[in-house]
Amino acid sequence: MPRKYKRVTNRLKPDAQTIKAAVMAVESGSLSLRAAALEYKISKSSLQRKINVNKETSYNDLHFDEQHKYIFKKAQEDELSTYLRQASDMHYGLNVRETKQLAYQYAIKNDIKIPENWKKSETAGTEWFYLFLNHTKLSIRMPEATSLSRTTSFNRTNVDTFFKNLDSVQKRYKFSADCIYNINETALTTVHKPVKVVAGKGVKQVGQVTSAERETLVTMIGCINALRNSIPPFLIFPRVHFRSHMLKCAPTGTKGDANPSGWINTEIFLK
C-alpha cells in the first residue's frame, strides 16, 4: 500500500447511513446482496465485507467509522513534533531509528494501543513514520557538523535563556542545594600525550614509550551537587561484557559498565 493513497475513481463514497440501510436490507431478507448493492450504489464486495464484519452485531448497534484509525491523537503527535523540533534546534536531532523508538516509548508510557509488530521490534513502524512526517510537516535532513563550542557559545542570549529555565524549574519543584547535581562526561585514554624531550640534532624521528600504539577510549561520568558533594565516578569500557577486575585500583565506590563503542547510551544512562 502506498504511503499516501490516491483514489483512482471519481465514484462517490456511500455514507454510513446508506451502508447501514443496505446491510439491514440484506440481513432482513428483503433484498439480495446483488440487488442491495445496485439499489444503494455500493460495491458488492464492500457490502459483503460489512455484512461479515457485523454478523454478530444487532441492527441498532451497527456503526461504521468513516475516519481512519490513528495510533496517536493530534495533540499527541503535536507533542512528539514539538520535542523533535526542539531537539533539532539544540543540534541534537534524532535520526529515523531514534524517532521510531521514541514513538514506541511514548505509546507505552501513555498506555496507547499499538500494533503487534511494534511490540516485537520495540519500535514504531516505517509506514507510521512517513505518515507522521506528512501530518506534522517534518522532514529528514542531513545535519551540518557543528562543534560543541560553536553550539554552546557563551553569549548573553544563551546565558539569559539558561537562567530563565533554571528559575522556572526551581520555582516549580523547590529543589534544595543537595538535590541540584551537575553531570559531565569526559574521555580517558590509556595513551598519554608525549611532551617535548631532549634528543640529538639531525634525528628525523623521536619516539616516546607509551602503554599502547593505539589508544583505548574509556568514558568517565562524574557528578557533583551544589554543596560540592560528589559521587563516585561511573566508567564505561569499550568491551562487550563488563568484568569486575576492570575497576581494580579505581576510587572507592566506582561503578562500571561495558559498551563496544566505549560511549554512553540510553540504557547505560538510566543506570
C-alpha positions as semicolon CSV with decimal commas, in nm:
position;residue;x (nm);y (nm);z (nm)
1;M;0,000;0,000;0,000
2;P;0,143;0,344;-0,091
3;R;0,223;0,578;0,196
4;K;-0,015;0,841;0,058
5;Y;-0,315;0,677;-0,107
6;K;-0,464;0,844;-0,415
7;R;-0,812;0,749;-0,529
8;V;-0,832;0,609;-0,881
9;T;-1,205;0,670;-0,928
10;N;-1,445;0,963;-0,910
11;R;-1,727;0,747;-0,776
12;L;-1,883;0,896;-0,463
13;K;-1,830;0,709;-0,138
14;P;-2,153;0,598;0,034
15;D;-2,212;0,746;0,377
16;A;-2,255;0,542;0,695
17;Q;-2,637;0,559;0,690
18;T;-2,655;0,424;0,333
19;I;-2,425;0,132;0,417
20;K;-2,623;0,058;0,732
21;A;-2,952;0,055;0,538
22;A;-2,805;-0,181;0,277
23;V;-2,676;-0,420;0,544
24;M;-3,013;-0,423;0,720
25;A;-3,193;-0,488;0,388
26;V;-2,977;-0,793;0,317
27;E;-2,989;-0,923;0,674
28;S;-3,369;-0,889;0,688
29;G;-3,405;-1,078;0,356
30;S;-3,589;-0,801;0,172
31;L;-3,310;-0,770;-0,085
32;S;-3,038;-0,998;-0,212
33;L;-2,676;-0,895;-0,187
34;R;-2,657;-0,802;-0,557
35;A;-2,989;-0,615;-0,553
36;A;-2,894;-0,418;-0,241
37;A;-2,558;-0,325;-0,393
38;L;-2,729;-0,195;-0,708
39;E;-3,005;-0,008;-0,526
40;Y;-2,780;0,164;-0,274
41;K;-2,492;0,208;-0,524
42;I;-2,240;0,023;-0,312
43;S;-1,969;-0,212;-0,428
44;K;-2,088;-0,570;-0,384
45;S;-1,760;-0,683;-0,229
46;S;-1,761;-0,387;0,011
47;L;-2,117;-0,462;0,118
48;Q;-2,032;-0,830;0,173
49;R;-1,735;-0,729;0,385
50;K;-1,951;-0,502;0,602
51;I;-2,204;-0,782;0,650
52;N;-1,931;-1,026;0,755
53;V;-1,780;-0,779;0,999
54;N;-2,116;-0,704;1,162
55;K;-2,268;-1,052;1,163
56;E;-2,284;-1,067;1,540
57;T;-2,394;-0,705;1,586
58;S;-2,758;-0,615;1,638
59;Y;-2,912;-0,371;1,388
60;N;-2,946;-0,096;1,648
61;D;-2,577;-0,119;1,738
62;L;-2,445;-0,109;1,382
63;H;-2,199;0,171;1,329
64;F;-1,935;0,243;1,070
65;D;-1,634;0,453;1,150
66;E;-1,565;0,670;0,848
67;Q;-1,242;0,802;0,991
68;H;-0,907;0,629;0,973
69;K;-0,781;0,483;1,298
70;Y;-0,470;0,668;1,406
71;I;-0,238;0,543;1,679
72;F;-0,178;0,889;1,825
73;K;-0,425;1,173;1,862
74;K;-0,343;1,508;1,704
75;A;-0,238;1,658;2,039
76;Q;-0,001;1,365;2,098
77;E;0,150;1,395;1,750
78;D;0,196;1,768;1,811
79;E;0,377;1,690;2,137
80;L;0,613;1,449;1,961
81;S;0,665;1,701;1,681
82;T;0,748;1,979;1,927
83;Y;1,003;1,758;2,104
84;L;1,172;1,664;1,774
85;R;1,189;2,028;1,664
86;Q;1,340;2,136;1,996
87;A;1,599;1,856;1,982
88;S;1,693;1,964;1,630
89;D;1,716;2,330;1,732
90;M;1,960;2,229;2,008
91;H;2,172;2,041;1,748
92;Y;2,082;1,703;1,897
93;G;1,832;1,592;1,635
94;L;1,705;1,233;1,635
95;N;1,759;1,008;1,334
96;V;1,489;0,782;1,186
97;R;1,561;0,486;1,416
98;E;1,570;0,702;1,729
99;T;1,246;0,877;1,630
100;K;1,064;0,545;1,588
101;Q;1,199;0,424;1,922
102;L;1,079;0,748;2,083
103;A;0,728;0,697;1,939
104;Y;0,716;0,341;2,076
105;Q;0,832;0,451;2,423
106;Y;0,581;0,738;2,419
107;A;0,297;0,500;2,333
108;I;0,396;0,252;2,606
109;K;0,430;0,528;2,866
110;N;0,083;0,664;2,785
111;D;-0,089;0,321;2,758
112;I;-0,174;0,371;2,390
113;K;-0,285;0,070;2,189
114;I;-0,017;-0,018;1,934
115;P;0,022;-0,282;1,659
116;E;0,179;-0,617;1,744
117;N;0,480;-0,557;1,519
118;W;0,567;-0,251;1,731
119;K;0,579;-0,473;2,040
120;K;0,801;-0,731;1,871
121;S;1,058;-0,482;1,743
122;E;1,010;-0,230;2,028
123;T;0,997;0,046;1,770
124;A;0,736;0,219;1,557
125;G;0,673;0,103;1,201
126;T;0,822;0,260;0,890
127;E;0,478;0,333;0,739
128;W;0,372;0,515;1,055
129;F;0,693;0,719;1,049
130;Y;0,642;0,857;0,698
131;L;0,273;0,928;0,762
132;F;0,379;1,110;1,079
133;L;0,616;1,327;0,875
134;N;0,327;1,421;0,644
135;H;0,095;1,506;0,935
136;T;0,346;1,725;1,120
137;K;0,531;1,885;0,826
138;L;0,865;1,744;0,937
139;S;1,133;1,619;0,701
140;I;1,453;1,415;0,704
141;R;1,753;1,645;0,668
142;M;2,128;1,596;0,655
143;P;2,265;1,798;0,950
144;E;2,572;2,016;0,922
145;A;2,852;1,911;1,155
146;T;2,868;2,174;1,430
147;S;3,130;2,182;1,704
148;L;3,016;2,180;2,065
149;S;3,192;2,510;2,134
150;R;3,008;2,674;1,847
151;T;2,674;2,524;1,953
152;T;2,706;2,623;2,316
153;S;2,877;2,957;2,260
154;F;2,888;3,176;2,567
155;N;2,674;3,480;2,489
156;R;2,411;3,691;2,663
157;T;2,116;3,528;2,488
158;N;2,219;3,175;2,582
159;V;2,301;3,273;2,940
160;D;1,969;3,455;2,984
161;T;1,779;3,157;2,845
162;F;1,961;2,917;3,078
163;F;1,887;3,118;3,392
164;K;1,523;3,173;3,293
165;N;1,479;2,796;3,254
166;L;1,666;2,733;3,580
167;D;1,449;2,985;3,767
168;S;1,130;2,833;3,625
169;V;1,229;2,479;3,728
170;Q;1,347;2,592;4,072
171;K;1,018;2,773;4,143
172;R;0,818;2,472;4,027
173;Y;0,997;2,199;4,224
174;K;1,170;2,390;4,510
175;F;1,495;2,191;4,489
176;S;1,736;2,222;4,780
177;A;2,110;2,259;4,715
178;D;2,183;1,894;4,791
179;C;1,943;1,788;4,513
180;I;2,095;2,004;4,238
181;Y;2,356;1,798;4,051
182;N;2,580;1,865;3,756
183;I;2,688;1,568;3,544
184;N;2,977;1,569;3,300
185;E;3,108;1,312;3,054
186;T;3,477;1,303;2,970
187;A;3,713;1,072;2,784
188;L;4,004;0,893;2,948
189;T;4,278;0,732;2,743
190;T;4,544;0,474;2,820
191;V;4,794;0,653;2,595
192;H;4,946;0,975;2,731
193;K;5,033;1,267;2,507
194;P;5,413;1,286;2,480
195;V;5,582;1,610;2,582
196;K;5,891;1,758;2,423
197;V;6,214;1,575;2,511
198;V;6,583;1,639;2,458
199;A;6,725;1,446;2,162
200;G;7,021;1,460;1,930
201;K;7,026;1,704;1,639
202;G;6,958;1,568;1,294
203;V;6,741;1,279;1,416
204;K;6,434;1,255;1,191
205;Q;6,203;1,071;1,429
206;V;6,200;1,065;1,807
207;G;5,985;0,806;1,984
208;Q;5,839;0,804;2,333
209;V;5,727;0,488;2,510
210;T;5,353;0,470;2,580
211;S;5,126;0,197;2,711
212;A;4,999;0,106;2,363
213;E;5,036;0,208;1,999
214;R;4,661;0,265;1,968
215;E;4,479;0,442;2,246
216;T;4,176;0,286;2,417
217;L;3,892;0,523;2,498
218;V;3,727;0,488;2,838
219;T;3,438;0,721;2,917
220;M;3,411;0,859;3,270
221;I;3,095;1,019;3,405
222;G;3,138;1,245;3,706
223;C;2,863;1,404;3,914
224;I;2,867;1,673;4,184
225;N;2,595;1,871;4,361
226;A;2,566;2,236;4,462
227;L;2,710;2,158;4,809
228;R;3,029;2,026;4,641
229;N;2,946;1,669;4,738
230;S;3,046;1,428;4,463
231;I;2,951;1,069;4,398
232;P;3,198;0,802;4,278
233;P;3,261;0,805;3,903
234;F;3,100;0,572;3,651
235;L;3,332;0,418;3,391
236;I;3,226;0,283;3,051
237;F;3,473;0,040;2,894
238;P;3,494;-0,040;2,520
239;R;3,403;-0,405;2,566
240;V;3,104;-0,629;2,501
241;H;3,095;-0,770;2,855
242;F;3,185;-0,594;3,179
243;R;3,414;-0,766;3,431
244;S;3,472;-0,652;3,789
245;H;3,853;-0,661;3,755
246;M;3,827;-0,364;3,518
247;L;3,769;-0,143;3,824
248;K;4,087;-0,253;4,001
249;C;4,258;0,044;4,173
250;A;3,964;0,272;4,087
251;P;3,832;0,517;4,351
252;T;3,617;0,357;4,621
253;G;3,257;0,315;4,514
254;T;3,329;0,338;4,141
255;K;3,077;0,159;3,920
256;G;3,120;0,048;3,563
257;D;2,964;-0,098;3,252
258;A;3,064;-0,201;2,901
259;N;2,968;-0,080;2,554
260;P;3,151;-0,178;2,232
261;S;3,197;0,188;2,136
262;G;3,308;0,295;2,482
263;W;3,043;0,568;2,481
264;I;2,733;0,621;2,691
265;N;2,393;0,517;2,556
266;T;2,031;0,533;2,676
267;E;2,046;0,203;2,865
268;I;2,366;0,289;3,050
269;F;2,248;0,644;3,126
270;L;1,942;0,511;3,311
271;K;2,167;0,304;3,538
